[in-house]
PDB file of C-alpha atoms in Angstrom:
ATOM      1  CA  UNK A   1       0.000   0.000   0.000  1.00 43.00           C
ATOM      2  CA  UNK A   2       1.061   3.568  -0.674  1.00 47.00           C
ATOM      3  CA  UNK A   3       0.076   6.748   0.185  1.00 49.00           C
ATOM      4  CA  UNK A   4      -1.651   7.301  -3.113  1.00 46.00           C
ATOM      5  CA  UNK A   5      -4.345   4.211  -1.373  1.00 50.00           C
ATOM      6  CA  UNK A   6      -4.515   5.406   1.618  1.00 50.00           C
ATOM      7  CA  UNK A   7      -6.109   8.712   0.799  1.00 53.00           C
ATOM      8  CA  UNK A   8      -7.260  11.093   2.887  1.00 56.00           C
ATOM      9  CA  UNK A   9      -6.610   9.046   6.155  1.00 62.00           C
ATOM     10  CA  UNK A  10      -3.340   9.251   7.875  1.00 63.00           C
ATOM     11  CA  UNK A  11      -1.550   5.186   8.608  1.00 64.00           C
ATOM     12  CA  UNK A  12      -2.355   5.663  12.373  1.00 66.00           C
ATOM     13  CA  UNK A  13      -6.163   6.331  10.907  1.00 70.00           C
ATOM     14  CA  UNK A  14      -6.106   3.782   8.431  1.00 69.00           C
ATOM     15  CA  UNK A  15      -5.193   1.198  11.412  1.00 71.00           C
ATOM     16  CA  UNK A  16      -7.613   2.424  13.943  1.00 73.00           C
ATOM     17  CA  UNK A  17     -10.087   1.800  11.014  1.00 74.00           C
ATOM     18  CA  UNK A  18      -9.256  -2.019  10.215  1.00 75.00           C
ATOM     19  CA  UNK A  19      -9.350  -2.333  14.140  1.00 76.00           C
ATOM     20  CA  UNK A  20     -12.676  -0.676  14.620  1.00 74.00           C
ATOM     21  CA  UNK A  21     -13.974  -3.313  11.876  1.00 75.00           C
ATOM     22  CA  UNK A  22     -11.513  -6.018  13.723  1.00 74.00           C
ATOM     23  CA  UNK A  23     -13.111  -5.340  16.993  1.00 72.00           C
ATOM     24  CA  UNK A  24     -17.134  -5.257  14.894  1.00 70.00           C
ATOM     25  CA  UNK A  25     -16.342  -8.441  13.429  1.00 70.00           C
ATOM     26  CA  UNK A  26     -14.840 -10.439  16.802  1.00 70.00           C
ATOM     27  CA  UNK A  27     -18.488  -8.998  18.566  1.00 66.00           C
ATOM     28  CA  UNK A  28     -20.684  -9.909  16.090  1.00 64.00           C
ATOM     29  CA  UNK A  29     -18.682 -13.727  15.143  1.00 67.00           C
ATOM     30  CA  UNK A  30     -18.250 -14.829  19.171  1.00 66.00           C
ATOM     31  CA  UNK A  31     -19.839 -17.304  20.403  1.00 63.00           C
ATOM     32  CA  UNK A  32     -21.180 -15.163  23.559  1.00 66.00           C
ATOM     33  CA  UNK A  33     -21.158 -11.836  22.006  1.00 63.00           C
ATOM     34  CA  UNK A  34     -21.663  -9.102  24.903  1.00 69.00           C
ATOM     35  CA  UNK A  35     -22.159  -5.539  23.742  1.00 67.00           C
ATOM     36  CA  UNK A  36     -20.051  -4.504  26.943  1.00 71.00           C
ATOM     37  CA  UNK A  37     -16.744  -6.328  25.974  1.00 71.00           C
ATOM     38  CA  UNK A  38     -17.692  -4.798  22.177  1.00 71.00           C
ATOM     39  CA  UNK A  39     -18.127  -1.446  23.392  1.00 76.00           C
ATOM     40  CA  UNK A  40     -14.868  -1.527  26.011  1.00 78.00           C
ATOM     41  CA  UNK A  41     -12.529  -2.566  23.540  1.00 77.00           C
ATOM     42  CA  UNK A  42     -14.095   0.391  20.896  1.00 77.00           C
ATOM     43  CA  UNK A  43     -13.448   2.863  24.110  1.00 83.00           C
ATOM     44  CA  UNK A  44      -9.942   1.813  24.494  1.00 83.00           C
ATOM     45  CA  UNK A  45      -9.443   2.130  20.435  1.00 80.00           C
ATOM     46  CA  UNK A  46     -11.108   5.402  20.815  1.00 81.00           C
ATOM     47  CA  UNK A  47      -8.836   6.589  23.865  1.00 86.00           C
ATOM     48  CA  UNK A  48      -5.798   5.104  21.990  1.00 83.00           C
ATOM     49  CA  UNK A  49      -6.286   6.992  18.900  1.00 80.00           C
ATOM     50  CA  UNK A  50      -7.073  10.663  20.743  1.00 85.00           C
ATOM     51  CA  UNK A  51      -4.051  10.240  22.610  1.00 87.00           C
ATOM     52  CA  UNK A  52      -1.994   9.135  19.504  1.00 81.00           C
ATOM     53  CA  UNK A  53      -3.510  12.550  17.878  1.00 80.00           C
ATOM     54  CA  UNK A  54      -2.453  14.778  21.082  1.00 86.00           C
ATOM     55  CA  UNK A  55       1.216  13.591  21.003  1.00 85.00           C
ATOM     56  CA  UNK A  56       1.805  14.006  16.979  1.00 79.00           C
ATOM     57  CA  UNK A  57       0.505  17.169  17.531  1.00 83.00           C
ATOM     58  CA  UNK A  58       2.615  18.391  20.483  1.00 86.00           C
ATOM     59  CA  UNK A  59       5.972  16.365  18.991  1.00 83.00           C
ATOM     60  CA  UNK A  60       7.531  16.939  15.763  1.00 84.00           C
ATOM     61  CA  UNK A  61       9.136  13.307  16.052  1.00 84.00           C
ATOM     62  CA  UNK A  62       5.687  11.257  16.676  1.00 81.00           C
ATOM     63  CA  UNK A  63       4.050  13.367  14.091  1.00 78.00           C
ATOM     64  CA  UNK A  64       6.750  12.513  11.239  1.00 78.00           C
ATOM     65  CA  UNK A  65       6.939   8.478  12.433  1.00 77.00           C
ATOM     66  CA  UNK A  66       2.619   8.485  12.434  1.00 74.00           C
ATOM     67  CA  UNK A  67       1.343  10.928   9.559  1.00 74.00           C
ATOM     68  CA  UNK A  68       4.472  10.335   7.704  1.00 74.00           C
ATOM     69  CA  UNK A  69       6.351  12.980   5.030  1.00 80.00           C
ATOM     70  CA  UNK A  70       5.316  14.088   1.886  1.00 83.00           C
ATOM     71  CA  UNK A  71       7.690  12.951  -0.787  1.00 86.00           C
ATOM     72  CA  UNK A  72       8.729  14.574  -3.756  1.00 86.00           C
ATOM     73  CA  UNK A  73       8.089  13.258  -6.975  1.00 86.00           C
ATOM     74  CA  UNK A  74       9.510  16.153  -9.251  1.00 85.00           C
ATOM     75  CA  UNK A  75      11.974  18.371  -8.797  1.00 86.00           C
ATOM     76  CA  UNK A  76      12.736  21.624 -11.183  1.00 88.00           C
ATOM     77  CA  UNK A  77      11.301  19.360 -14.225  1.00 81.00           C
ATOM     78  CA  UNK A  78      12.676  16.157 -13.347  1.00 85.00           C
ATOM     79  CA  UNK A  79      11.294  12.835 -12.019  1.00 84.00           C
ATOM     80  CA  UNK A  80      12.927  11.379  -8.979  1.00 82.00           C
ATOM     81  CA  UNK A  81      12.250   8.138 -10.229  1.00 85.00           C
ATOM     82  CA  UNK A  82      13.546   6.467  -6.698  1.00 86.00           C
ATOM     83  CA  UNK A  83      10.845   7.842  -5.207  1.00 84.00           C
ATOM     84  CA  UNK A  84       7.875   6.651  -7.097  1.00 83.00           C
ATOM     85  CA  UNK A  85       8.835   3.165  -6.066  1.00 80.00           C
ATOM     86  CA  UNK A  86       8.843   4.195  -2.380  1.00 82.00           C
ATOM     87  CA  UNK A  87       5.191   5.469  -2.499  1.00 80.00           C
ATOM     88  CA  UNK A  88       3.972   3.136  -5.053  1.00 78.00           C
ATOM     89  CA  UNK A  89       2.864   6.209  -7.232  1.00 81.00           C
ATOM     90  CA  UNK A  90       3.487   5.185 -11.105  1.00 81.00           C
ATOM     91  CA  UNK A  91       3.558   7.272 -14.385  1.00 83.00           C
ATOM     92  CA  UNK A  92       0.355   6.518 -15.321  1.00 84.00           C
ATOM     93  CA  UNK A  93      -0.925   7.942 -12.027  1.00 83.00           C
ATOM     94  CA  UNK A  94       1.500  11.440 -12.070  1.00 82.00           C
ATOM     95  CA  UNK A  95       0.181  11.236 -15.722  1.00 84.00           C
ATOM     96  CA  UNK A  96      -3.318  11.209 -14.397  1.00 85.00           C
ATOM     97  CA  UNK A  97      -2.637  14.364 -11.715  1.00 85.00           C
ATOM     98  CA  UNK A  98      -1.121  16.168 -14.230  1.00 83.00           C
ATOM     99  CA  UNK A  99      -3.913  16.079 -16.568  1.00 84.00           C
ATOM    100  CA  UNK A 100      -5.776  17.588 -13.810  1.00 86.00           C
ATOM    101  CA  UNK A 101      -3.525  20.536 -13.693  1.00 81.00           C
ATOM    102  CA  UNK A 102      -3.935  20.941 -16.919  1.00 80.00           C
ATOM    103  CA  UNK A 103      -0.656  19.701 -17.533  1.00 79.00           C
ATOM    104  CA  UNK A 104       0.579  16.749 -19.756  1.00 76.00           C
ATOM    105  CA  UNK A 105       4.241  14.306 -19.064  1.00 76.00           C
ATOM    106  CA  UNK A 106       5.879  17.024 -21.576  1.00 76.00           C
ATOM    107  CA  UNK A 107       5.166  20.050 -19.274  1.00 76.00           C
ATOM    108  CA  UNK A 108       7.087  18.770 -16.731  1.00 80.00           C
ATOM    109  CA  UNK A 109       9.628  21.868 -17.027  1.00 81.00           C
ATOM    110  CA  UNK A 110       7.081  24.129 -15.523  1.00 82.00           C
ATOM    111  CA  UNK A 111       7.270  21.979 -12.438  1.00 83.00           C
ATOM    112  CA  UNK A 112       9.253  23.239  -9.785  1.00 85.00           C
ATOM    113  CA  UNK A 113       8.223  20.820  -7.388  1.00 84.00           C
ATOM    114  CA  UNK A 114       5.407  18.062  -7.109  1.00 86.00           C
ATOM    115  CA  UNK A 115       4.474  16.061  -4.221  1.00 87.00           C
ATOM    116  CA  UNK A 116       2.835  13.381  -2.613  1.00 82.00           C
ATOM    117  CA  UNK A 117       1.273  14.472   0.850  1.00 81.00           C
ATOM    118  CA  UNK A 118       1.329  12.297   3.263  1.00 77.00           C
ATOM    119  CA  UNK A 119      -2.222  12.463   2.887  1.00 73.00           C
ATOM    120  CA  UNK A 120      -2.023  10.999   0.043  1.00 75.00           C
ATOM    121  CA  UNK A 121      -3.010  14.136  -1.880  1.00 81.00           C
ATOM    122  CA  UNK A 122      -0.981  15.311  -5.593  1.00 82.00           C
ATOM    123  CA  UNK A 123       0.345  18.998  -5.124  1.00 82.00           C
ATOM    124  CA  UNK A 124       2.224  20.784  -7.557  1.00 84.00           C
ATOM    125  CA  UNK A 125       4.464  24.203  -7.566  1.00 82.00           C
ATOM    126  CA  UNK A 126       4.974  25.699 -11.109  1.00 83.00           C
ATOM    127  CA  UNK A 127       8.040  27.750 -12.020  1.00 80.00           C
ATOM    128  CA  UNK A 128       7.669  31.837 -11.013  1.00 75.00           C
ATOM    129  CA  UNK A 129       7.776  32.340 -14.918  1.00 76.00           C
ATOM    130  CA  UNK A 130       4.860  29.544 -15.632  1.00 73.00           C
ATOM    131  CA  UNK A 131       2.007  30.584 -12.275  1.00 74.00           C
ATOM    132  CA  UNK A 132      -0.566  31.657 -13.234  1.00 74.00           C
ATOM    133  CA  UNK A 133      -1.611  35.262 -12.902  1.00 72.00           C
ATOM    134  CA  UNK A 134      -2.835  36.625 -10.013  1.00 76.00           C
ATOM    135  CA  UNK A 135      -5.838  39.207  -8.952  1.00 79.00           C
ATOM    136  CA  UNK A 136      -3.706  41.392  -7.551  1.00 82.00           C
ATOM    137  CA  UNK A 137      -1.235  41.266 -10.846  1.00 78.00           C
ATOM    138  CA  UNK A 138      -4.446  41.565 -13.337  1.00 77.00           C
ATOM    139  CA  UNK A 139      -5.955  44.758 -11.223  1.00 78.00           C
ATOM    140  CA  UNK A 140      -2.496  46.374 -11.666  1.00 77.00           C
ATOM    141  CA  UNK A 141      -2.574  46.086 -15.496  1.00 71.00           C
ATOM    142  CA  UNK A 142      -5.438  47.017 -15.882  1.00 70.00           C
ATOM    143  CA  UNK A 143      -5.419  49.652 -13.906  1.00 73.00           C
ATOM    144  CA  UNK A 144      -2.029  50.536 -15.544  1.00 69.00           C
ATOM    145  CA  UNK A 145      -4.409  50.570 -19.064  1.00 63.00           C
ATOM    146  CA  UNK A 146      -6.653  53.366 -18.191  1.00 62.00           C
ATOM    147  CA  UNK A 147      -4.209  55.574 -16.152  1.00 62.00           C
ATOM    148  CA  UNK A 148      -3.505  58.127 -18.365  1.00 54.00           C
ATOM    149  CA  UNK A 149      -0.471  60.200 -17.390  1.00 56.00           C
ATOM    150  CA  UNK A 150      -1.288  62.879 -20.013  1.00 55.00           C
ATOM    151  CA  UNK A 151      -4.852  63.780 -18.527  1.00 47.00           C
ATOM    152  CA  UNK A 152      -5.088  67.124 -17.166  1.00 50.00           C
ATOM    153  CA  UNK A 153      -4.349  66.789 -13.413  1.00 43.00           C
ATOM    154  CA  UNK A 154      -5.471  63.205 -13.626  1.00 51.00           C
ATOM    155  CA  UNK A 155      -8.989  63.850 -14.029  1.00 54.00           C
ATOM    156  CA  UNK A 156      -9.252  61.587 -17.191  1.00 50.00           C
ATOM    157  CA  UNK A 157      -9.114  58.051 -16.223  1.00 57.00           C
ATOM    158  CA  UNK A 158     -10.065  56.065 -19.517  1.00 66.00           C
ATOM    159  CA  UNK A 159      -8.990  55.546 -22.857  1.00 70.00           C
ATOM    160  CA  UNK A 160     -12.638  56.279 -23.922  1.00 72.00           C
ATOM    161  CA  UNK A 161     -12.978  59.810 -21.818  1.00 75.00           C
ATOM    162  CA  UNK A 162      -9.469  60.722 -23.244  1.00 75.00           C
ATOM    163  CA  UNK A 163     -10.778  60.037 -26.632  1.00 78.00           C
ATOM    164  CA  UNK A 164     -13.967  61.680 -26.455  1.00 79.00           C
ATOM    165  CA  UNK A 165     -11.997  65.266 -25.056  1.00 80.00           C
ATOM    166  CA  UNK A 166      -9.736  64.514 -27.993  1.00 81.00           C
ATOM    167  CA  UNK A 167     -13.134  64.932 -30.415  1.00 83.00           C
ATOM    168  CA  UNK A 168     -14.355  67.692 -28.562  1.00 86.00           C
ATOM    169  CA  UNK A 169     -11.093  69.976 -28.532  1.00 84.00           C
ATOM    170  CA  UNK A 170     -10.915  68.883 -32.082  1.00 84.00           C
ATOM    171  CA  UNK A 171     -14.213  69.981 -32.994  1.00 85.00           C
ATOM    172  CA  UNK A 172     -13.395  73.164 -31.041  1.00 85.00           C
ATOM    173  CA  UNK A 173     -10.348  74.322 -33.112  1.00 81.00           C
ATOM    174  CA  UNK A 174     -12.204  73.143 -36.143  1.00 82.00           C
ATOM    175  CA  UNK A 175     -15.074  75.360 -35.044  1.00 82.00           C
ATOM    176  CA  UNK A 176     -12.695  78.239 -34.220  1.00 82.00           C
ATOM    177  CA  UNK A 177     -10.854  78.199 -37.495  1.00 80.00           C
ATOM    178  CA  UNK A 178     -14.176  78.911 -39.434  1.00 76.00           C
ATOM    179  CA  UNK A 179     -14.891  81.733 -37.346  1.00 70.00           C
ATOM    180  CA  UNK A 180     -18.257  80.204 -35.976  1.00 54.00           C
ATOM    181  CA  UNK A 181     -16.899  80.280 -32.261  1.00 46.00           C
ATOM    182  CA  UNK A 182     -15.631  82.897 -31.243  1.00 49.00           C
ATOM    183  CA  UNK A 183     -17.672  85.301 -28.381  1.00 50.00           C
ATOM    184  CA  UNK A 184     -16.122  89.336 -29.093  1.00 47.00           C
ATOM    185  CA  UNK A 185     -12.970  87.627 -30.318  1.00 51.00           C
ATOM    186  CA  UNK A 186     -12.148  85.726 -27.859  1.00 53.00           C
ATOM    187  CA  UNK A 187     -11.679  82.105 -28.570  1.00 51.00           C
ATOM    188  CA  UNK A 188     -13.586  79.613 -26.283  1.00 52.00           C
ATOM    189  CA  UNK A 189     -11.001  77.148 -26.106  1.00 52.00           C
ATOM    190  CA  UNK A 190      -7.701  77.514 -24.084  1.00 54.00           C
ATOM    191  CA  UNK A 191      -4.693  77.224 -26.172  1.00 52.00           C
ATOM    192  CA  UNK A 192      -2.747  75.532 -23.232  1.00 52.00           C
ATOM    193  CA  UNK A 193      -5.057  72.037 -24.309  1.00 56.00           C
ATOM    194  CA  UNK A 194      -3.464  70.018 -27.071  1.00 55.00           C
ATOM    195  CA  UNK A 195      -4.616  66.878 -28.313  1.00 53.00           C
ATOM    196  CA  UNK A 196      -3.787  63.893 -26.212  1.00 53.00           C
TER     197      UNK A 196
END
């Protein structure tokens, strides 16, 4: 068994488990089946495996030799092929996880790392140049889009607004040329505008 089998159960889980269904089983199959000897021995199990919990998660030691380690699988692009036989974890299953990444066996140089929790859960760490963007990385373009360093004081914040002052100071000058806007000969528009 490997950790891929285990799932989502940790060994000292996976043991307490066969023993619950051990302990069921040895009740139900005895000849004088008592519910208190059933129901002691599922206490003690019970006891057993809350006290196993406590101590993994006060020692660093217990935790490592009960939940185990997560092992590495791929490393900057390349399969630690050592490794797959210690977990039991073959191509056709990194294949498989892959696939549900969205990656395929010939992406593996966007892999900086890819695990097997001891969980028994696939994670994966692309390359910096291969994540995938963030929020916080696609507000900031497009924010960087519609700031428009030539506005007047800022005021202008889109392409579109820009473009639309653009028409209007052109149809100004266009107006002012012809004569038709001009109020005791003083031109409307200010000459300090120019087009964007």
């Amino acid at each position: 068994m490997g950790n891929r089998t285990v799932g989502q159960l940790s060994p000292f889980d996976f043991v307490i488990m066969v023993g619950i269904g051990d302990i069921i089983v040895a009740g139900t199959m005895d000849q004088n089946p008592t519910l208190q000897s059933g129901i002691e021995s599922l206490l003690i199990l019970l006891a057993l495996q809350q006290l196993i919990g406590y101590l993994a998660l006060k020692n660093k030691t217990l935790r490592k030799w009960f939940e185990g380690t997560p092992v590495t699988l791929v490393q900057r692009g390349r399969l630690i092929k050592e490794n797959f036989s210690k977990t039991h974890f073959n191509y056709d299953d990194l294949r498989q996880e892959l696939h549900k990444k969205g990656l395929d066996m010939s992406d593996l140089n966007m892999i900086d790392t890819a695990r097997l929790e001891s969980c028994g859960e696939f994670t994966m760490v692309r390359t910096p140049e291969n994540e995938p963007l963030t929020k916080n990385e696609f507000e900031n373009y497009i924010k960087s889009i519609y700031d428009n360093p030539l506005s007047l004081a800022g005021e202008k914040w889109t392409k579109f607004e820009q473009f639309m002052d653009d028409v209007q100071l052109l149809a100004t000058h266009l107006r002012e040329q012809q004569g038709l806007n001009t109020t005791a000969g003083q031109p409307i528009v200010d000459k300090a505008k120019e087009f964007h």
